[in-house]
Short mmCIF file of C-alpha atoms and ligand atoms in Angstrom, two decimals:
data_model
loop_
_atom_site.label_atom_id
_atom_site.label_comp_id
_atom_site.label_asym_id
_atom_site.label_seq_id
_atom_site.Cartn_x
_atom_site.Cartn_y
_atom_site.Cartn_z
CA MET A 1 -25.53 12.58 15.27
CA SER A 2 -24.10 14.83 12.49
CA SER A 3 -25.93 17.66 10.32
CA SER A 4 -24.75 16.59 7.29
CA VAL A 5 -25.76 12.43 7.73
CA GLY A 6 -28.41 11.99 4.75
CA LEU A 7 -27.23 14.68 3.09
CA ILE A 8 -25.09 15.46 -0.22
CA ILE A 9 -21.51 17.04 1.94
CA PRO A 10 -20.01 20.10 -0.53
CA CYS A 11 -16.24 19.76 -0.02
CA LYS A 12 -12.75 20.13 -1.24
CA ALA A 13 -11.45 17.02 -3.46
CA ALA A 14 -7.59 17.12 -5.66
CA VAL A 15 -9.23 16.11 -8.62
CA ALA A 16 -6.94 13.96 -11.32
CA TRP A 17 -8.32 15.40 -14.50
CA GLU A 18 -5.56 13.41 -17.20
CA ALA A 19 -3.11 11.28 -16.53
CA GLY A 20 -0.04 12.73 -14.83
CA LYS A 21 -1.63 16.15 -14.72
CA PRO A 22 -1.19 17.52 -11.33
CA LEU A 23 -4.28 17.18 -8.89
CA VAL A 24 -6.29 20.07 -9.16
CA MET A 25 -8.59 21.06 -6.22
CA GLU A 26 -12.19 20.35 -6.83
CA GLN A 27 -14.72 21.63 -5.13
CA VAL A 28 -17.06 18.36 -5.08
CA GLU A 29 -20.40 16.64 -4.00
CA VAL A 30 -20.13 13.67 -2.00
CA ALA A 31 -23.25 11.83 -1.67
CA PRO A 32 -25.00 9.95 1.30
CA PRO A 33 -23.31 6.14 1.46
CA GLN A 34 -25.68 3.40 0.50
CA ALA A 35 -26.99 0.08 2.17
CA LEU A 36 -23.79 -1.22 3.48
CA GLU A 37 -21.61 1.70 3.01
CA VAL A 38 -20.17 3.87 4.83
CA ARG A 39 -19.27 7.86 4.58
CA ILE A 40 -15.74 9.02 6.09
CA GLN A 41 -13.82 12.18 7.07
CA ILE A 42 -10.50 11.82 5.97
CA LYS A 43 -8.66 13.37 8.61
CA TYR A 44 -4.66 11.97 7.09
CA THR A 45 -4.23 10.38 3.79
CA SER A 46 -0.29 9.61 2.46
CA LEU A 47 1.09 8.75 -1.13
CA CYS A 48 1.52 4.84 -1.95
CA HIS A 49 3.88 3.82 -5.24
CA THR A 50 0.36 2.31 -6.20
CA ASP A 51 -1.39 5.85 -6.64
CA LEU A 52 1.49 7.57 -8.51
CA TYR A 53 1.65 4.34 -11.07
CA PHE A 54 -2.62 4.72 -11.78
CA TRP A 55 -1.84 8.53 -11.83
CA GLU A 56 0.22 8.15 -14.27
CA ALA A 57 -1.51 5.69 -16.08
CA LYS A 58 1.86 4.06 -17.64
CA GLY A 59 1.44 0.16 -18.39
CA GLN A 60 -1.88 0.18 -16.09
CA THR A 61 -5.38 1.02 -17.18
CA PRO A 62 -6.31 4.82 -17.56
CA LEU A 63 -10.02 5.69 -15.89
CA PHE A 64 -10.43 10.34 -15.28
CA PRO A 65 -11.05 12.22 -13.90
CA ARG A 66 -10.95 9.62 -10.95
CA ILE A 67 -10.03 10.79 -6.90
CA PHE A 68 -6.31 8.57 -6.27
CA GLY A 69 -5.19 8.06 -2.60
CA HIS A 70 -5.30 4.81 -0.42
CA GLU A 71 -3.31 4.96 2.27
CA ALA A 72 -5.47 7.55 4.87
CA SER A 73 -6.93 8.13 8.45
CA GLY A 74 -10.83 8.88 9.52
CA ILE A 75 -13.76 8.83 11.04
CA VAL A 76 -17.44 7.96 9.94
CA GLU A 77 -19.44 11.15 9.70
CA SER A 78 -22.66 9.07 8.52
CA VAL A 79 -22.98 4.95 7.79
CA GLY A 80 -26.08 3.16 4.97
CA GLU A 81 -28.33 1.00 5.91
CA GLY A 82 -27.48 -1.93 7.12
CA VAL A 83 -23.79 -1.35 9.10
CA ASN A 84 -23.73 -2.09 12.18
CA VAL A 85 -20.66 -2.79 13.03
CA PHE A 86 -19.32 0.68 12.70
CA GLN A 87 -20.54 3.87 14.06
CA VAL A 88 -20.95 8.41 14.24
CA GLY A 89 -17.05 8.70 15.15
CA ASP A 90 -15.48 6.34 15.11
CA HIS A 91 -11.87 5.66 13.92
CA VAL A 92 -10.81 3.68 11.08
CA LEU A 93 -8.82 3.17 8.29
CA PRO A 94 -10.10 2.76 4.05
CA VAL A 95 -8.21 -0.33 3.10
CA PHE A 96 -7.77 -1.04 -1.12
CA THR A 97 -8.45 -4.50 -0.15
CA GLY A 98 -12.04 -5.38 1.48
CA GLU A 99 -12.84 -8.00 4.36
CA CYS A 100 -16.59 -8.86 3.71
CA GLY A 101 -16.65 -11.36 6.22
CA GLU A 102 -18.68 -14.09 4.33
CA CYS A 103 -16.99 -15.74 1.20
CA ARG A 104 -14.71 -18.96 0.82
CA HIS A 105 -11.63 -16.65 1.19
CA CYS A 106 -12.91 -14.31 4.12
CA LYS A 107 -13.71 -18.07 5.79
CA SER A 108 -10.79 -19.42 5.29
CA GLU A 109 -7.59 -18.83 7.50
CA GLU A 110 -4.93 -19.02 4.14
CA SER A 111 -6.47 -15.51 2.13
CA ASN A 112 -7.39 -12.25 2.71
CA MET A 113 -8.26 -12.54 -1.24
CA CYS A 114 -11.63 -11.32 -1.22
CA ASP A 115 -14.06 -12.08 -2.90
CA LEU A 116 -16.16 -9.28 -3.19
CA LEU A 117 -14.22 -6.89 -2.19
CA ARG A 118 -10.46 -8.42 -3.14
CA ILE A 119 -8.26 -4.69 -5.14
CA ASN A 120 -9.45 -4.08 -8.21
CA THR A 121 -7.57 -0.94 -9.59
CA ASP A 122 -10.19 -0.80 -13.07
CA ARG A 123 -13.20 -0.76 -10.42
CA GLY A 124 -14.21 3.42 -10.62
CA PHE A 125 -18.01 3.17 -8.78
CA MET A 126 -18.89 2.00 -6.33
CA LEU A 127 -20.61 -2.42 -6.34
CA ASN A 128 -23.22 -1.30 -4.69
CA ASP A 129 -25.35 0.19 -8.28
CA GLY A 130 -22.21 0.88 -10.07
CA LYS A 131 -22.24 4.98 -9.62
CA SER A 132 -19.55 7.67 -8.36
CA ARG A 133 -20.90 9.25 -5.11
CA PHE A 134 -18.63 12.27 -6.41
CA SER A 135 -19.73 14.76 -8.65
CA ILE A 136 -18.76 17.99 -9.79
CA ASP A 137 -21.70 19.72 -12.21
CA GLY A 138 -23.47 16.80 -12.08
CA GLN A 139 -20.75 15.11 -13.73
CA PRO A 140 -20.06 12.12 -11.79
CA ILE A 141 -15.69 10.98 -11.05
CA HIS A 142 -14.13 7.75 -10.91
CA HIS A 143 -12.55 6.25 -6.99
CA PHE A 144 -10.31 4.49 -6.88
CA LEU A 145 -9.75 0.81 -4.95
CA GLY A 146 -12.82 1.32 -3.41
CA THR A 147 -11.03 4.16 -1.49
CA SER A 148 -10.28 7.59 -3.11
CA THR A 149 -8.29 9.41 -0.61
CA PHE A 150 -7.35 13.00 -1.63
CA SER A 151 -10.75 14.34 -0.24
CA GLU A 152 -12.49 15.74 2.61
CA TYR A 153 -15.42 13.14 2.77
CA THR A 154 -15.72 9.61 0.63
CA VAL A 155 -17.34 6.88 1.16
CA VAL A 156 -16.53 3.35 1.35
CA HIS A 157 -17.18 -0.11 0.87
CA SER A 158 -17.78 -1.32 4.79
CA GLY A 159 -16.19 -4.41 4.17
CA SER A 160 -13.14 -2.67 3.46
CA LEU A 161 -12.75 -0.47 6.57
CA ALA A 162 -10.81 -1.25 9.98
CA LYS A 163 -12.47 0.03 13.14
CA ILE A 164 -8.60 1.57 14.94
CA ASN A 165 -8.18 2.39 18.70
CA PRO A 166 -9.48 5.66 19.54
CA LEU A 167 -6.74 6.50 20.97
CA ALA A 168 -4.34 5.66 18.31
CA PRO A 169 -2.54 8.58 16.70
CA LEU A 170 -4.86 9.45 13.50
CA ASP A 171 -1.34 11.46 12.06
CA LYS A 172 0.52 8.43 12.18
CA VAL A 173 -1.33 5.64 11.74
CA CYS A 174 -2.49 6.37 8.74
CA VAL A 175 0.65 4.73 6.71
CA LEU A 176 -0.49 1.68 8.67
CA SER A 177 -3.62 1.29 6.37
CA CYS A 178 -1.76 0.16 3.17
CA GLY A 179 2.54 0.19 2.47
CA ILE A 180 3.95 -0.28 6.34
CA SER A 181 1.30 -2.92 6.75
CA THR A 182 2.18 -4.69 3.75
CA GLY A 183 5.92 -4.74 3.86
CA LEU A 184 5.77 -5.89 7.81
CA GLY A 185 2.95 -8.66 6.03
CA SER A 186 4.96 -10.07 3.39
CA THR A 187 8.14 -11.08 5.91
CA LEU A 188 6.52 -11.95 8.98
CA ASN A 189 2.80 -13.63 6.86
CA VAL A 190 3.78 -14.63 3.39
CA ALA A 191 7.50 -15.09 4.27
CA LYS A 192 8.07 -16.20 7.44
CA PRO A 193 12.09 -15.69 7.85
CA LYS A 194 13.12 -18.23 10.50
CA GLN A 195 15.11 -17.25 13.40
CA GLY A 196 19.34 -16.16 11.56
CA SER A 197 18.09 -16.11 8.72
CA THR A 198 19.44 -14.27 5.37
CA VAL A 199 17.18 -11.66 3.83
CA ALA A 200 17.42 -9.54 1.01
CA ILE A 201 14.69 -6.66 0.16
CA PHE A 202 14.16 -4.86 -3.33
CA GLY A 203 13.07 -1.90 -3.31
CA LEU A 204 13.73 0.11 -0.41
CA GLY A 205 11.28 3.15 -0.32
CA ALA A 206 8.35 2.46 2.52
CA VAL A 207 6.86 -0.34 1.50
CA GLY A 208 10.23 -2.19 1.15
CA LEU A 209 12.00 -1.29 4.95
CA ALA A 210 8.48 -1.85 6.38
CA ALA A 211 9.18 -5.62 5.14
CA ALA A 212 13.17 -5.26 6.44
CA GLU A 213 11.07 -4.09 9.42
CA GLY A 214 9.17 -7.64 9.28
CA ALA A 215 12.60 -9.56 8.94
CA ARG A 216 14.91 -7.84 11.80
CA ILE A 217 11.35 -8.58 14.16
CA ALA A 218 12.26 -11.51 12.82
CA GLY A 219 15.41 -12.52 13.95
CA ALA A 220 16.90 -12.41 11.05
CA SER A 221 21.10 -11.91 10.74
CA ARG A 222 21.73 -10.56 7.68
CA ILE A 223 19.48 -7.83 5.70
CA ILE A 224 20.50 -7.27 2.76
CA GLY A 225 18.54 -4.17 0.74
CA ILE A 226 19.01 -3.58 -3.36
CA ASP A 227 18.04 -0.23 -5.07
CA LEU A 228 18.77 1.92 -7.49
CA ASN A 229 18.07 4.92 -6.05
CA PRO A 230 22.26 5.54 -3.57
CA LYS A 231 20.50 7.89 -2.06
CA ARG A 232 18.37 4.96 -0.08
CA PHE A 233 20.83 3.84 1.74
CA ASP A 234 21.83 6.12 4.29
CA GLU A 235 18.20 5.75 5.42
CA ALA A 236 17.83 2.38 5.06
CA LYS A 237 20.50 1.86 8.22
CA LYS A 238 17.64 3.41 10.38
CA PHE A 239 15.65 0.06 9.70
CA GLY A 240 18.05 -3.08 10.02
CA VAL A 241 19.02 -2.68 6.55
CA THR A 242 22.67 -4.78 7.17
CA GLU A 243 24.60 -4.86 4.06
CA PHE A 244 22.71 -3.05 0.29
CA LEU A 245 23.84 -3.44 -3.70
CA ASN A 246 23.12 -0.62 -6.78
CA PRO A 247 22.52 -3.34 -8.99
CA LYS A 248 23.96 -0.67 -11.37
CA ASP A 249 27.23 -0.54 -9.82
CA GLN A 250 27.92 -4.31 -10.66
CA ASP A 251 28.53 -5.55 -14.22
CA ARG A 252 26.59 -9.37 -14.15
CA PRO A 253 22.75 -10.04 -12.65
CA ILE A 254 22.65 -9.10 -9.19
CA GLN A 255 21.68 -12.39 -8.05
CA GLU A 256 24.41 -13.53 -8.76
CA VAL A 257 26.53 -10.69 -6.63
CA ILE A 258 23.68 -12.08 -3.86
CA ALA A 259 24.30 -16.22 -4.09
CA GLU A 260 28.18 -15.41 -4.14
CA MET A 261 28.10 -13.13 -1.42
CA THR A 262 25.23 -15.81 1.09
CA ASP A 263 26.65 -18.85 0.73
CA GLY A 264 24.36 -19.89 -2.82
CA GLY A 265 21.55 -17.26 -2.19
CA VAL A 266 19.29 -15.81 0.72
CA ASP A 267 16.73 -17.75 2.85
CA ARG A 268 13.89 -15.59 1.72
CA SER A 269 13.26 -12.34 -0.62
CA ILE A 270 10.51 -9.48 -1.12
CA GLU A 271 10.23 -7.91 -3.64
CA CYS A 272 8.47 -4.60 -3.57
CA THR A 273 10.00 -2.54 -7.05
CA GLY A 274 7.24 -3.29 -9.22
CA ASN A 275 9.45 -3.60 -11.67
CA ILE A 276 9.93 -7.05 -13.75
CA ASN A 277 13.35 -7.67 -13.68
CA ALA A 278 13.97 -6.98 -10.19
CA MET A 279 11.17 -9.84 -9.99
CA ILE A 280 12.52 -12.12 -12.04
CA SER A 281 15.94 -11.13 -8.92
CA ALA A 282 14.53 -11.48 -6.40
CA PHE A 283 13.16 -15.47 -7.24
CA GLU A 284 16.27 -16.39 -8.39
CA CYS A 285 18.99 -15.32 -5.33
CA VAL A 286 16.62 -17.04 -3.50
CA HIS A 287 18.67 -20.62 -2.21
CA ASP A 288 17.76 -24.00 -3.61
CA GLY A 289 15.99 -26.55 -0.91
CA TRP A 290 14.37 -23.95 0.16
CA GLY A 291 14.18 -20.59 -0.92
CA VAL A 292 11.17 -18.50 -0.67
CA ALA A 293 10.57 -15.10 -2.84
CA VAL A 294 8.04 -13.14 -2.26
CA LEU A 295 6.01 -10.99 -4.90
CA VAL A 296 4.82 -7.68 -3.55
CA GLY A 297 5.34 -4.62 -6.54
CA VAL A 298 2.50 -3.97 -8.53
CA PRO A 299 3.72 -4.93 -12.22
CA ASN A 300 2.74 -3.27 -15.11
CA LYS A 301 -0.25 -4.99 -16.68
CA GLU A 302 1.53 -6.43 -19.50
CA ALA A 303 5.05 -7.91 -18.21
CA VAL A 304 5.79 -11.17 -18.18
CA PHE A 305 7.36 -13.34 -15.22
CA MET A 306 10.68 -15.49 -17.27
CA THR A 307 13.10 -18.04 -15.44
CA LYS A 308 13.80 -21.49 -15.95
CA PRO A 309 11.30 -23.99 -15.27
CA ILE A 310 14.69 -26.20 -13.10
CA ASN A 311 14.70 -22.50 -11.21
CA LEU A 312 11.77 -23.81 -9.53
CA LEU A 313 12.12 -27.83 -9.34
CA SER A 314 15.04 -27.29 -7.40
CA GLU A 315 12.92 -26.36 -4.42
CA ARG A 316 12.66 -22.74 -4.86
CA THR A 317 9.54 -21.09 -3.84
CA LEU A 318 7.66 -17.54 -5.07
CA LYS A 319 4.36 -16.55 -3.60
CA GLY A 320 2.31 -13.15 -3.91
CA SER A 321 1.33 -10.53 -1.37
CA PHE A 322 -1.42 -8.27 -1.61
CA PHE A 323 -1.29 -6.23 1.93
CA GLY A 324 1.28 -8.20 3.55
CA ASN A 325 -2.07 -10.99 3.57
CA TYR A 326 -3.07 -9.46 6.56
CA LYS A 327 -7.06 -9.66 6.36
CA PRO A 328 -8.21 -6.02 6.79
CA ARG A 329 -11.33 -5.93 9.05
CA THR A 330 -10.01 -8.69 11.35
CA ASP A 331 -5.96 -7.92 11.72
CA LEU A 332 -5.58 -4.09 11.42
CA PRO A 333 -6.77 -3.34 14.95
CA SER A 334 -3.87 -6.14 15.06
CA VAL A 335 -1.32 -4.18 14.15
CA ILE A 336 -2.27 -1.14 15.18
CA GLU A 337 -1.27 -2.36 18.46
CA MET A 338 1.39 -3.61 17.67
CA TYR A 339 2.56 0.48 17.39
CA MET A 340 1.34 1.08 20.92
CA ASN A 341 2.48 -1.16 22.12
CA LYS A 342 6.26 0.31 20.40
CA LYS A 343 6.62 -2.78 18.65
CA LEU A 344 6.92 -1.12 15.26
CA ASP A 345 7.82 2.91 14.85
CA VAL A 346 6.04 4.18 12.26
CA ASP A 347 7.24 7.90 12.95
CA LYS A 348 10.66 6.90 10.80
CA PHE A 349 8.42 6.04 8.19
CA ILE A 350 7.01 9.35 8.00
CA THR A 351 9.22 11.99 6.31
CA HIS A 352 7.38 14.53 4.72
CA ARG A 353 5.38 16.64 5.41
CA VAL A 354 2.73 18.66 3.11
CA PRO A 355 -1.20 20.87 3.42
CA PHE A 356 -3.73 19.67 2.08
CA SER A 357 -3.27 22.63 -0.79
CA GLU A 358 -0.02 21.38 -1.61
CA ILE A 359 -0.62 17.47 -2.88
CA ASN A 360 1.35 17.61 -5.73
CA LYS A 361 4.59 18.24 -3.51
CA ALA A 362 4.37 14.58 -2.16
CA PHE A 363 3.50 13.10 -6.14
CA ASP A 364 7.36 15.05 -6.70
CA LEU A 365 9.07 14.19 -3.70
CA MET A 366 8.48 10.48 -4.26
CA LEU A 367 8.94 10.69 -8.49
CA LYS A 368 12.28 12.15 -6.94
CA GLY A 369 12.70 9.20 -4.88
CA GLU A 370 13.58 11.59 -1.68
CA GLY A 371 11.44 10.57 1.29
CA LEU A 372 9.99 7.43 2.44
CA ARG A 373 5.99 8.36 3.44
CA CYS A 374 4.78 12.16 2.74
CA VAL A 375 1.48 12.82 5.32
CA ILE A 376 -0.98 15.03 3.62
CA ASP A 377 -3.43 16.75 6.42
CA MET A 378 -6.44 17.52 5.38
CA GLU A 379 -7.48 20.61 7.83
CA LYS A 380 -4.72 23.06 6.48
P1 LIG B 1 8.80 3.69 -3.70
O1 LIG B 1 8.96 4.39 -4.71
O2 LIG B 1 8.61 4.20 -2.34
O3 LIG B 1 10.04 3.02 -4.06
C1 LIG B 1 10.11 1.92 -3.84
C2 LIG B 1 11.29 1.48 -4.60
O4 LIG B 1 12.21 0.77 -5.44
C3 LIG B 1 12.76 2.74 -4.34
O5 LIG B 1 13.23 2.88 -3.77
C4 LIG B 1 13.27 2.19 -6.03
O6 LIG B 1 14.22 3.52 -6.94
C5 LIG B 1 13.45 0.58 -6.09
N1 LIG B 1 13.88 1.10 -7.66
C6 LIG B 1 12.65 -0.11 -8.89
N2 LIG B 1 13.06 -0.03 -9.66
C7 LIG B 1 13.70 -1.39 -9.25
C8 LIG B 1 14.95 -1.92 -9.18
N3 LIG B 1 14.83 -2.36 -10.86
N4 LIG B 1 15.79 -2.44 -8.73
C9 LIG B 1 15.78 -2.27 -7.40
N5 LIG B 1 14.99 -0.95 -7.08
C10 LIG B 1 13.96 -0.40 -7.49
O7 LIG B 1 7.54 2.38 -3.86
P2 LIG B 1 6.28 2.30 -2.12
O8 LIG B 1 5.33 2.66 -1.85
O9 LIG B 1 7.81 1.08 -1.12
O10 LIG B 1 6.20 1.01 -2.86
C11 LIG B 1 6.71 0.49 -3.59
C12 LIG B 1 5.56 -0.87 -4.90
O11 LIG B 1 4.86 -1.84 -3.69
C13 LIG B 1 5.07 -0.42 -5.66
O12 LIG B 1 5.27 -1.06 -6.78
C14 LIG B 1 3.14 -0.52 -5.25
O13 LIG B 1 3.05 -0.47 -5.88
C15 LIG B 1 3.79 -1.72 -4.93
N6 LIG B 1 3.07 -1.65 -3.04
C16 LIG B 1 2.40 -3.44 -3.40
C17 LIG B 1 1.15 -3.47 -2.14
C18 LIG B 1 0.59 -4.44 -2.00
O14 LIG B 1 -0.20 -5.08 -0.93
N7 LIG B 1 1.46 -5.82 -3.29
C19 LIG B 1 0.97 -2.63 -1.51
C20 LIG B 1 1.20 -1.76 -1.05
C21 LIG B 1 2.30 -1.30 -2.15
ZN1 LIG B 2 -0.53 1.35 -1.35
ZN1 LIG B 3 -15.11 -12.33 1.19
#
């Protein structure tokens, strides 16, 4: 048993005090886990664009001070009352959308939208008592996505935690806790392209390129990558993307260009940008009769999706997905196994590494559109 069990742990956390301002390294106090909660020591965390959106708080609800972070790996430090499935020392990945195991969604084969623990970007406190487990001199600090991994220790609901193979390297599989699993599952579980299909991917960040990996694994014949950032194109070749399009280089809507290139439209498209215009293009570029478009990007709160109903009547399908439809506790261990069996390469998604003390560099890189995932080492 660890000596900290049942005690408050003072530790370092990167706190966002204001929207868009650099995070500040603070000494925070992390309370022990309550019933059905688990306290974990974060080993590695990485930055996902969803952290950046809520930190910028443009078109999202601002909630500060807050500890961001949701893509991470860690080790169980202690468990609260009623937690049977986790033990001290277990290797775990926290996940932004949970699985209570009891509700209609958790019992449905089709859904991962748990009634109790589904993603809630506006909740800043724990479900048990509506309070924070983080404080600085008695001032509560808001949680983010029930995970708040930009802290050496954090408390999460046990339903938002996946136990993983202890042999999996935590400095790598941390990226499977959000972006890579999301992109991969959006293709394999939701878009489900058939062998030989044409697939368009909007947004060639880590999520989009993981969606491209899914298309490659499914045997797509053409994978068309669309991004506004020309720097993305070289990187995308390593992920099986066969053709590139930059909407800025075209004098007509990108969906028209794609329809012309593919004899009427692609079989599947996956949108991984968060931009409403890209979402509309992603839908309108699929072939009538059978085309399926999947929205993955997190949009501005006020964004409205507009298209002519005839586009749907002509037998196109529009879908959306969180976490690639994976149930975090049930399905994430199998994604880890894909990595362990070398069916899925995660190393090529990790383009940068920084020590925790330099976490703001990860934000700078993402703002500049450089690299894919920046892994933050909590022990440095
Ligand atoms: P990223 O910043 O690494 O990549 C996004 C890419 O989209 C960038 O290369 C950018 O240049 C490109 N882009 C932006 N607007 C575009 C446009 N109009 N047309 C074409 N390309 C455009 O981000 P990421 O971490 O890969 O995340 C991608 C999106 O997925 C974000 O919106 C993120 O919030 C969301 N996300 C959703 C889930 C989910 O479960 N649904 C999970 C993780 C991330
Ligand atoms: Zn994410
Ligand atoms: Zn549930």
